PDB file of C-alpha atoms in Angstrom:
ATOM      1  CA  UNK A  15      32.681 -72.332-112.207  1.00  0.00           C
ATOM      2  CA  UNK A  16      33.236 -69.029-110.407  1.00  0.00           C
ATOM      3  CA  UNK A  17      36.097 -69.240-107.751  1.00  0.00           C
ATOM      4  CA  UNK A  18      35.540 -65.961-105.983  1.00  0.00           C
ATOM      5  CA  UNK A  19      32.092 -64.465-104.809  1.00  0.00           C
ATOM      6  CA  UNK A  20      30.688 -61.787-104.039  1.00  0.00           C
ATOM      7  CA  UNK A  21      27.393 -61.948-101.963  1.00  0.00           C
ATOM      8  CA  UNK A  22      26.567 -58.388-102.031  1.00  0.00           C
ATOM      9  CA  UNK A  23      25.941 -56.414-105.319  1.00  0.00           C
ATOM     10  CA  UNK A  24      25.644 -52.820-103.090  1.00  0.00           C
ATOM     11  CA  UNK A  25      26.929 -52.076 -99.739  1.00  0.00           C
ATOM     12  CA  UNK A  26      25.709 -48.521 -97.902  1.00  0.00           C
ATOM     13  CA  UNK A  27      27.340 -47.093 -95.158  1.00  0.00           C
ATOM     14  CA  UNK A  28      27.221 -44.089 -93.420  1.00  0.00           C
ATOM     15  CA  UNK A  29      30.490 -41.949 -93.487  1.00  0.00           C
ATOM     16  CA  UNK A  30      32.500 -43.037 -90.100  1.00  0.00           C
ATOM     17  CA  UNK A  31      31.296 -46.272 -89.724  1.00  0.00           C
ATOM     18  CA  UNK A  32      33.314 -49.284 -90.592  1.00  0.00           C
ATOM     19  CA  UNK A  33      32.890 -51.174 -93.485  1.00  0.00           C
ATOM     20  CA  UNK A  34      32.917 -54.904 -94.936  1.00  0.00           C
ATOM     21  CA  UNK A  35      32.932 -55.764 -98.159  1.00  0.00           C
ATOM     22  CA  UNK A  36      32.402 -59.369 -98.586  1.00  0.00           C
ATOM     23  CA  UNK A  37      34.090 -62.137-100.483  1.00  0.00           C
ATOM     24  CA  UNK A  38      34.135 -66.062-100.726  1.00  0.00           C
ATOM     25  CA  UNK A  39      36.486 -68.180-102.473  1.00  0.00           C
ATOM     26  CA  UNK A  40      36.442 -71.791-103.902  1.00  0.00           C
ATOM     27  CA  UNK A  41      40.100 -72.951-104.377  1.00  0.00           C
ATOM     28  CA  UNK A  42      41.739 -76.363-104.243  1.00  0.00           C
ATOM     29  CA  UNK A  43      45.158 -75.659-102.599  1.00  0.00           C
ATOM     30  CA  UNK A  44      45.959 -72.268-101.379  1.00  0.00           C
ATOM     31  CA  UNK A  45      44.339 -69.293-102.713  1.00  0.00           C
ATOM     32  CA  UNK A  46      46.094 -66.009-103.822  1.00  0.00           C
ATOM     33  CA  UNK A  47      43.445 -63.697-103.433  1.00  0.00           C
ATOM     34  CA  UNK A  48      43.556 -59.782-103.886  1.00  0.00           C
ATOM     35  CA  UNK A  49      41.046 -56.878-103.422  1.00  0.00           C
ATOM     36  CA  UNK A  50      40.855 -54.175-106.593  1.00  0.00           C
ATOM     37  CA  UNK A  51      39.190 -50.801-106.499  1.00  0.00           C
ATOM     38  CA  UNK A  52      37.406 -49.447-110.006  1.00  0.00           C
ATOM     39  CA  UNK A  53      36.227 -45.751-110.216  1.00  0.00           C
ATOM     40  CA  UNK A  54      33.878 -44.571-113.099  1.00  0.00           C
ATOM     41  CA  UNK A  55      35.365 -45.094-116.219  1.00  0.00           C
ATOM     42  CA  UNK A  56      38.512 -45.733-114.945  1.00  0.00           C
ATOM     43  CA  UNK A  57      40.742 -49.338-114.710  1.00  0.00           C
ATOM     44  CA  UNK A  58      41.072 -50.868-111.623  1.00  0.00           C
ATOM     45  CA  UNK A  59      43.469 -50.231-108.769  1.00  0.00           C
ATOM     46  CA  UNK A  60      45.185 -52.660-106.656  1.00  0.00           C
ATOM     47  CA  UNK A  61      44.431 -52.484-103.005  1.00  0.00           C
ATOM     48  CA  UNK A  62      45.873 -55.542-101.260  1.00  0.00           C
ATOM     49  CA  UNK A  63      46.856 -59.353-101.610  1.00  0.00           C
ATOM     50  CA  UNK A  64      47.085 -61.887 -99.498  1.00  0.00           C
ATOM     51  CA  UNK A  65      49.513 -64.789-100.857  1.00  0.00           C
ATOM     52  CA  UNK A  66      50.947 -66.327 -97.621  1.00  0.00           C
ATOM     53  CA  UNK A  67      51.469 -65.563 -93.881  1.00  0.00           C
ATOM     54  CA  UNK A  68      49.509 -63.305 -91.756  1.00  0.00           C
ATOM     55  CA  UNK A  69      46.322 -63.407 -92.480  1.00  0.00           C
ATOM     56  CA  UNK A  70      45.100 -60.126 -91.651  1.00  0.00           C
ATOM     57  CA  UNK A  71      46.466 -58.110 -94.864  1.00  0.00           C
ATOM     58  CA  UNK A  72      46.824 -53.823 -94.829  1.00  0.00           C
ATOM     59  CA  UNK A  73      46.673 -52.098 -98.050  1.00  0.00           C
ATOM     60  CA  UNK A  74      46.198 -48.939 -99.829  1.00  0.00           C
ATOM     61  CA  UNK A  75      43.996 -46.012 -98.207  1.00  0.00           C
ATOM     62  CA  UNK A  76      43.502 -47.707 -94.722  1.00  0.00           C
ATOM     63  CA  UNK A  77      41.864 -50.819 -96.378  1.00  0.00           C
ATOM     64  CA  UNK A  78      42.503 -54.244 -94.611  1.00  0.00           C
ATOM     65  CA  UNK A  79      41.487 -57.686 -95.124  1.00  0.00           C
ATOM     66  CA  UNK A  80      41.513 -60.508 -93.422  1.00  0.00           C
ATOM     67  CA  UNK A  81      41.826 -64.641 -94.779  1.00  0.00           C
ATOM     68  CA  UNK A  82      40.134 -67.028 -93.111  1.00  0.00           C
ATOM     69  CA  UNK A  83      40.586 -70.321 -94.426  1.00  0.00           C
ATOM     70  CA  UNK A  84      38.106 -72.211 -92.460  1.00  0.00           C
ATOM     71  CA  UNK A  85      35.334 -69.771 -93.754  1.00  0.00           C
ATOM     72  CA  UNK A  86      36.737 -69.746 -96.846  1.00  0.00           C
ATOM     73  CA  UNK A  87      36.577 -65.987 -96.998  1.00  0.00           C
ATOM     74  CA  UNK A  88      38.617 -62.898 -97.703  1.00  0.00           C
ATOM     75  CA  UNK A  89      36.400 -60.035 -96.579  1.00  0.00           C
ATOM     76  CA  UNK A  90      37.756 -56.554 -97.177  1.00  0.00           C
ATOM     77  CA  UNK A  91      37.397 -53.929 -94.177  1.00  0.00           C
ATOM     78  CA  UNK A  92      37.950 -50.000 -93.180  1.00  0.00           C
ATOM     79  CA  UNK A  93      37.437 -49.098 -89.936  1.00  0.00           C
ATOM     80  CA  UNK A  94      36.140 -45.804 -90.645  1.00  0.00           C
ATOM     81  CA  UNK A  95      34.493 -45.661 -94.438  1.00  0.00           C
ATOM     82  CA  UNK A  96      35.141 -42.063 -96.513  1.00  0.00           C
ATOM     83  CA  UNK A  97      32.937 -40.615 -98.901  1.00  0.00           C
ATOM     84  CA  UNK A  98      35.603 -40.928-101.837  1.00  0.00           C
ATOM     85  CA  UNK A  99      35.789 -44.735-100.533  1.00  0.00           C
ATOM     86  CA  UNK A 100      32.165 -44.918-102.785  1.00  0.00           C
ATOM     87  CA  UNK A 101      33.516 -47.060-105.696  1.00  0.00           C
ATOM     88  CA  UNK A 102      32.853 -50.393-107.226  1.00  0.00           C
ATOM     89  CA  UNK A 103      34.738 -53.277-105.784  1.00  0.00           C
ATOM     90  CA  UNK A 104      36.370 -56.439-107.368  1.00  0.00           C
ATOM     91  CA  UNK A 105      37.750 -59.667-105.689  1.00  0.00           C
ATOM     92  CA  UNK A 106      39.974 -61.900-107.508  1.00  0.00           C
ATOM     93  CA  UNK A 107      41.864 -65.402-107.084  1.00  0.00           C
ATOM     94  CA  UNK A 108      44.854 -65.302-109.389  1.00  0.00           C
ATOM     95  CA  UNK A 109      46.126 -68.694-109.001  1.00  0.00           C
ATOM     96  CA  UNK A 110      45.225 -69.594-112.349  1.00  0.00           C
ATOM     97  CA  UNK A 111      46.836 -66.142-113.600  1.00  0.00           C
ATOM     98  CA  UNK A 112      44.539 -63.811-115.269  1.00  0.00           C
ATOM     99  CA  UNK A 113      41.591 -66.128-116.264  1.00  0.00           C
ATOM    100  CA  UNK A 114      38.601 -64.449-115.223  1.00  0.00           C
ATOM    101  CA  UNK A 115      38.135 -65.224-111.452  1.00  0.00           C
ATOM    102  CA  UNK A 116      37.250 -61.635-110.552  1.00  0.00           C
ATOM    103  CA  UNK A 117      33.813 -61.799-108.361  1.00  0.00           C
ATOM    104  CA  UNK A 118      30.685 -59.848-109.811  1.00  0.00           C
ATOM    105  CA  UNK A 119      31.558 -56.889-108.025  1.00  0.00           C
ATOM    106  CA  UNK A 120      30.229 -54.991-104.760  1.00  0.00           C
ATOM    107  CA  UNK A 121      29.255 -51.152-105.363  1.00  0.00           C
ATOM    108  CA  UNK A 122      30.194 -49.310-102.502  1.00  0.00           C
ATOM    109  CA  UNK A 123      28.337 -45.969-101.503  1.00  0.00           C
ATOM    110  CA  UNK A 124      29.565 -43.874 -98.524  1.00  0.00           C
ATOM    111  CA  UNK A 125      27.089 -41.322 -97.376  1.00  0.00           C
ATOM    112  CA  UNK A 126      27.785 -38.196 -95.775  1.00  0.00           C
TER     113      UNK A 126
ATOM    114  CA  UNK B  22      54.107 -49.329-109.285  1.00  0.00           C
ATOM    115  CA  UNK B  23      53.818 -50.567-112.712  1.00  0.00           C
ATOM    116  CA  UNK B  24      52.101 -48.830-115.015  1.00  0.00           C
ATOM    117  CA  UNK B  25      50.074 -50.063-117.953  1.00  0.00           C
ATOM    118  CA  UNK B  26      48.593 -47.425-120.260  1.00  0.00           C
ATOM    119  CA  UNK B  27      45.694 -47.639-122.279  1.00  0.00           C
ATOM    120  CA  UNK B  28      44.628 -45.689-125.458  1.00  0.00           C
ATOM    121  CA  UNK B  29      42.543 -43.883-126.107  1.00  0.00           C
ATOM    122  CA  UNK B  30      40.488 -43.625-123.143  1.00  0.00           C
ATOM    123  CA  UNK B  31      37.058 -42.602-124.847  1.00  0.00           C
ATOM    124  CA  UNK B  32      36.292 -42.987-128.940  1.00  0.00           C
ATOM    125  CA  UNK B  33      32.870 -42.608-130.904  1.00  0.00           C
ATOM    126  CA  UNK B  34      33.182 -44.314-133.984  1.00  0.00           C
ATOM    127  CA  UNK B  35      30.542 -44.818-136.977  1.00  0.00           C
ATOM    128  CA  UNK B  36      28.986 -48.405-137.347  1.00  0.00           C
ATOM    129  CA  UNK B  37      30.829 -50.553-139.849  1.00  0.00           C
ATOM    130  CA  UNK B  38      34.320 -48.930-139.210  1.00  0.00           C
ATOM    131  CA  UNK B  39      37.280 -50.391-137.321  1.00  0.00           C
ATOM    132  CA  UNK B  40      38.736 -49.183-133.812  1.00  0.00           C
ATOM    133  CA  UNK B  41      42.272 -50.454-132.368  1.00  0.00           C
ATOM    134  CA  UNK B  42      42.875 -49.944-128.915  1.00  0.00           C
ATOM    135  CA  UNK B  43      46.305 -49.794-127.611  1.00  0.00           C
ATOM    136  CA  UNK B  44      47.745 -51.392-124.057  1.00  0.00           C
ATOM    137  CA  UNK B  45      51.339 -50.747-123.338  1.00  0.00           C
ATOM    138  CA  UNK B  46      53.325 -51.557-120.054  1.00  0.00           C
ATOM    139  CA  UNK B  47      55.299 -48.483-119.422  1.00  0.00           C
ATOM    140  CA  UNK B  48      58.240 -49.911-117.277  1.00  0.00           C
ATOM    141  CA  UNK B  49      57.759 -53.506-117.496  1.00  0.00           C
ATOM    142  CA  UNK B  50      57.896 -56.185-119.793  1.00  0.00           C
ATOM    143  CA  UNK B  51      55.015 -58.199-119.986  1.00  0.00           C
ATOM    144  CA  UNK B  52      54.680 -61.568-122.182  1.00  0.00           C
ATOM    145  CA  UNK B  53      51.051 -61.601-121.218  1.00  0.00           C
ATOM    146  CA  UNK B  54      48.227 -59.372-121.188  1.00  0.00           C
ATOM    147  CA  UNK B  55      44.751 -59.962-121.378  1.00  0.00           C
ATOM    148  CA  UNK B  56      41.930 -57.933-122.553  1.00  0.00           C
ATOM    149  CA  UNK B  57      38.292 -57.533-120.789  1.00  0.00           C
ATOM    150  CA  UNK B  58      34.992 -56.300-121.354  1.00  0.00           C
ATOM    151  CA  UNK B  59      32.921 -54.687-118.634  1.00  0.00           C
ATOM    152  CA  UNK B  60      29.109 -53.780-119.073  1.00  0.00           C
ATOM    153  CA  UNK B  61      28.132 -51.361-116.931  1.00  0.00           C
ATOM    154  CA  UNK B  62      27.587 -52.052-113.217  1.00  0.00           C
ATOM    155  CA  UNK B  63      28.955 -55.779-114.410  1.00  0.00           C
ATOM    156  CA  UNK B  64      32.076 -57.500-113.428  1.00  0.00           C
ATOM    157  CA  UNK B  65      34.940 -57.932-116.035  1.00  0.00           C
ATOM    158  CA  UNK B  66      34.775 -60.386-118.791  1.00  0.00           C
ATOM    159  CA  UNK B  67      37.590 -61.920-119.815  1.00  0.00           C
ATOM    160  CA  UNK B  68      37.785 -61.705-123.868  1.00  0.00           C
ATOM    161  CA  UNK B  69      41.591 -63.278-124.986  1.00  0.00           C
ATOM    162  CA  UNK B  70      44.759 -63.527-123.608  1.00  0.00           C
ATOM    163  CA  UNK B  71      47.181 -61.851-125.834  1.00  0.00           C
ATOM    164  CA  UNK B  72      50.626 -63.703-125.808  1.00  0.00           C
ATOM    165  CA  UNK B  73      53.662 -62.008-127.146  1.00  0.00           C
ATOM    166  CA  UNK B  74      55.126 -63.340-130.746  1.00  0.00           C
ATOM    167  CA  UNK B  75      52.161 -65.904-131.077  1.00  0.00           C
ATOM    168  CA  UNK B  76      48.346 -66.019-131.190  1.00  0.00           C
ATOM    169  CA  UNK B  77      45.901 -64.853-128.784  1.00  0.00           C
ATOM    170  CA  UNK B  78      43.784 -66.988-126.782  1.00  0.00           C
ATOM    171  CA  UNK B  79      40.199 -66.489-127.181  1.00  0.00           C
ATOM    172  CA  UNK B  80      37.330 -67.165-124.654  1.00  0.00           C
ATOM    173  CA  UNK B  81      34.238 -69.165-125.503  1.00  0.00           C
ATOM    174  CA  UNK B  82      32.002 -67.021-127.246  1.00  0.00           C
ATOM    175  CA  UNK B  83      34.454 -63.873-128.533  1.00  0.00           C
ATOM    176  CA  UNK B  84      34.490 -64.064-132.082  1.00  0.00           C
ATOM    177  CA  UNK B  85      38.445 -63.699-132.850  1.00  0.00           C
ATOM    178  CA  UNK B  86      37.814 -62.632-136.324  1.00  0.00           C
ATOM    179  CA  UNK B  87      35.950 -59.533-134.885  1.00  0.00           C
ATOM    180  CA  UNK B  88      38.265 -58.807-131.872  1.00  0.00           C
ATOM    181  CA  UNK B  89      41.592 -58.768-133.030  1.00  0.00           C
ATOM    182  CA  UNK B  90      44.685 -58.969-131.138  1.00  0.00           C
ATOM    183  CA  UNK B  91      48.226 -58.473-131.780  1.00  0.00           C
ATOM    184  CA  UNK B  92      50.749 -58.621-129.472  1.00  0.00           C
ATOM    185  CA  UNK B  93      53.987 -57.672-131.266  1.00  0.00           C
ATOM    186  CA  UNK B  94      56.009 -56.529-128.621  1.00  0.00           C
ATOM    187  CA  UNK B  95      56.665 -57.317-124.859  1.00  0.00           C
ATOM    188  CA  UNK B  96      55.182 -53.519-123.672  1.00  0.00           C
ATOM    189  CA  UNK B  97      52.597 -53.912-126.125  1.00  0.00           C
ATOM    190  CA  UNK B  98      49.334 -55.389-127.255  1.00  0.00           C
ATOM    191  CA  UNK B  99      46.313 -54.245-129.444  1.00  0.00           C
ATOM    192  CA  UNK B 100      42.803 -54.636-129.694  1.00  0.00           C
ATOM    193  CA  UNK B 101      40.909 -54.144-132.950  1.00  0.00           C
ATOM    194  CA  UNK B 102      37.154 -54.005-133.187  1.00  0.00           C
ATOM    195  CA  UNK B 103      36.792 -54.493-136.785  1.00  0.00           C
ATOM    196  CA  UNK B 104      33.324 -53.859-138.297  1.00  0.00           C
ATOM    197  CA  UNK B 105      31.545 -52.235-135.273  1.00  0.00           C
ATOM    198  CA  UNK B 106      28.450 -52.136-134.417  1.00  0.00           C
ATOM    199  CA  UNK B 107      26.669 -50.698-131.684  1.00  0.00           C
ATOM    200  CA  UNK B 108      26.307 -53.946-129.554  1.00  0.00           C
ATOM    201  CA  UNK B 109      29.837 -53.719-129.402  1.00  0.00           C
ATOM    202  CA  UNK B 110      29.232 -50.405-127.728  1.00  0.00           C
ATOM    203  CA  UNK B 111      31.244 -51.229-123.859  1.00  0.00           C
ATOM    204  CA  UNK B 112      33.646 -50.539-121.700  1.00  0.00           C
ATOM    205  CA  UNK B 113      37.511 -52.518-122.460  1.00  0.00           C
ATOM    206  CA  UNK B 114      40.225 -52.959-120.022  1.00  0.00           C
ATOM    207  CA  UNK B 115      43.877 -54.814-120.832  1.00  0.00           C
ATOM    208  CA  UNK B 116      45.853 -55.916-117.960  1.00  0.00           C
ATOM    209  CA  UNK B 117      49.207 -57.317-117.653  1.00  0.00           C
ATOM    210  CA  UNK B 118      51.451 -58.888-114.432  1.00  0.00           C
ATOM    211  CA  UNK B 119      54.948 -58.170-113.725  1.00  0.00           C
ATOM    212  CA  UNK B 120      57.621 -61.034-113.516  1.00  0.00           C
ATOM    213  CA  UNK B 121      55.769 -63.639-115.948  1.00  0.00           C
ATOM    214  CA  UNK B 122      52.865 -63.022-115.181  1.00  0.00           C
ATOM    215  CA  UNK B 123      52.464 -65.491-112.305  1.00  0.00           C
ATOM    216  CA  UNK B 124      49.145 -65.694-109.925  1.00  0.00           C
ATOM    217  CA  UNK B 125      50.662 -64.574-106.952  1.00  0.00           C
ATOM    218  CA  UNK B 126      51.631 -60.888-108.629  1.00  0.00           C
ATOM    219  CA  UNK B 127      48.765 -58.327-108.739  1.00  0.00           C
ATOM    220  CA  UNK B 128      47.735 -57.307-111.986  1.00  0.00           C
ATOM    221  CA  UNK B 129      48.381 -53.809-113.302  1.00  0.00           C
ATOM    222  CA  UNK B 130      45.211 -52.145-115.152  1.00  0.00           C
ATOM    223  CA  UNK B 131      44.883 -49.851-118.075  1.00  0.00           C
ATOM    224  CA  UNK B 132      42.611 -46.977-117.603  1.00  0.00           C
ATOM    225  CA  UNK B 133      40.053 -48.529-119.850  1.00  0.00           C
ATOM    226  CA  UNK B 134      38.654 -47.662-123.101  1.00  0.00           C
ATOM    227  CA  UNK B 135      34.985 -46.603-123.558  1.00  0.00           C
ATOM    228  CA  UNK B 136      33.618 -47.104-126.988  1.00  0.00           C
ATOM    229  CA  UNK B 137      30.678 -45.987-128.577  1.00  0.00           C
ATOM    230  CA  UNK B 138      29.612 -46.860-131.682  1.00  0.00           C
ATOM    231  CA  UNK B 139      26.502 -44.847-133.567  1.00  0.00           C
TER     232      UNK B 139
END
C-alpha cells in the first residue's frame, strides 16, 4: 500500500501568489518525509525533509513544508510563486529506505 | 551535496539491441542504488534495488533477464536493457543514498536516461 498520497495531479497558481502542494502519509511510527522537484527530462532534486524537530521545515528555493501529525500531512508551501517553480513535485516517505514510496506527483504550473 | 551521475542522458537504439546505462556516485560510496522507470507525467516505478557485490533485488513484475543490473563497485551500478523493444522506451532514473542508505537521509538522483527504441 502506498504510504504517501498526493491528492492533486495538477496545481495552478498565478505568479506572486502563495502555493501549496499537498501530501498525506500513512506510516506506523515516525515518518521520514521528503519533497523532491523534477524538471522536464531531468532527475529529481531534493528540496527539504522532515525527520524530527520543528514541524516547519525550510528548504531550497524558498520552499517550506509543515509536518502535521494530527492530520498526517506534509504540505509543501511557498509564500510567493515564481514561473520558474513550474515543475513536477514528489512527496516521499523514507522509512523503508529506497522502496517505492513516492507519491504520484503533482504538476505545478505558475502562470505569469 | 552529493552527486550521482547517470550516462547517457539520451539514447536511441534499434529494436532487438541492448543498451547499457551507467549510474555513478561521484563523491560518496553507495552500497545500494535504486533503478526507477518513469512514464510520461507519472510517478516513479521502482524496478530494482542494486546491491554492491551481490544480486539485485527486483520488484514484482520486472523481468530480471531483460533488465540486467550489475553493481560491481561501491560507486557504479549499471542497468542493461537487453533485446530492447519499443515498449521499453521510457525515462530511467537511478538514485543512491549516502551513509549506508538509511531512510532518514535524502536520496540523490541521476539526471535520468531517455531511452527510445525504434
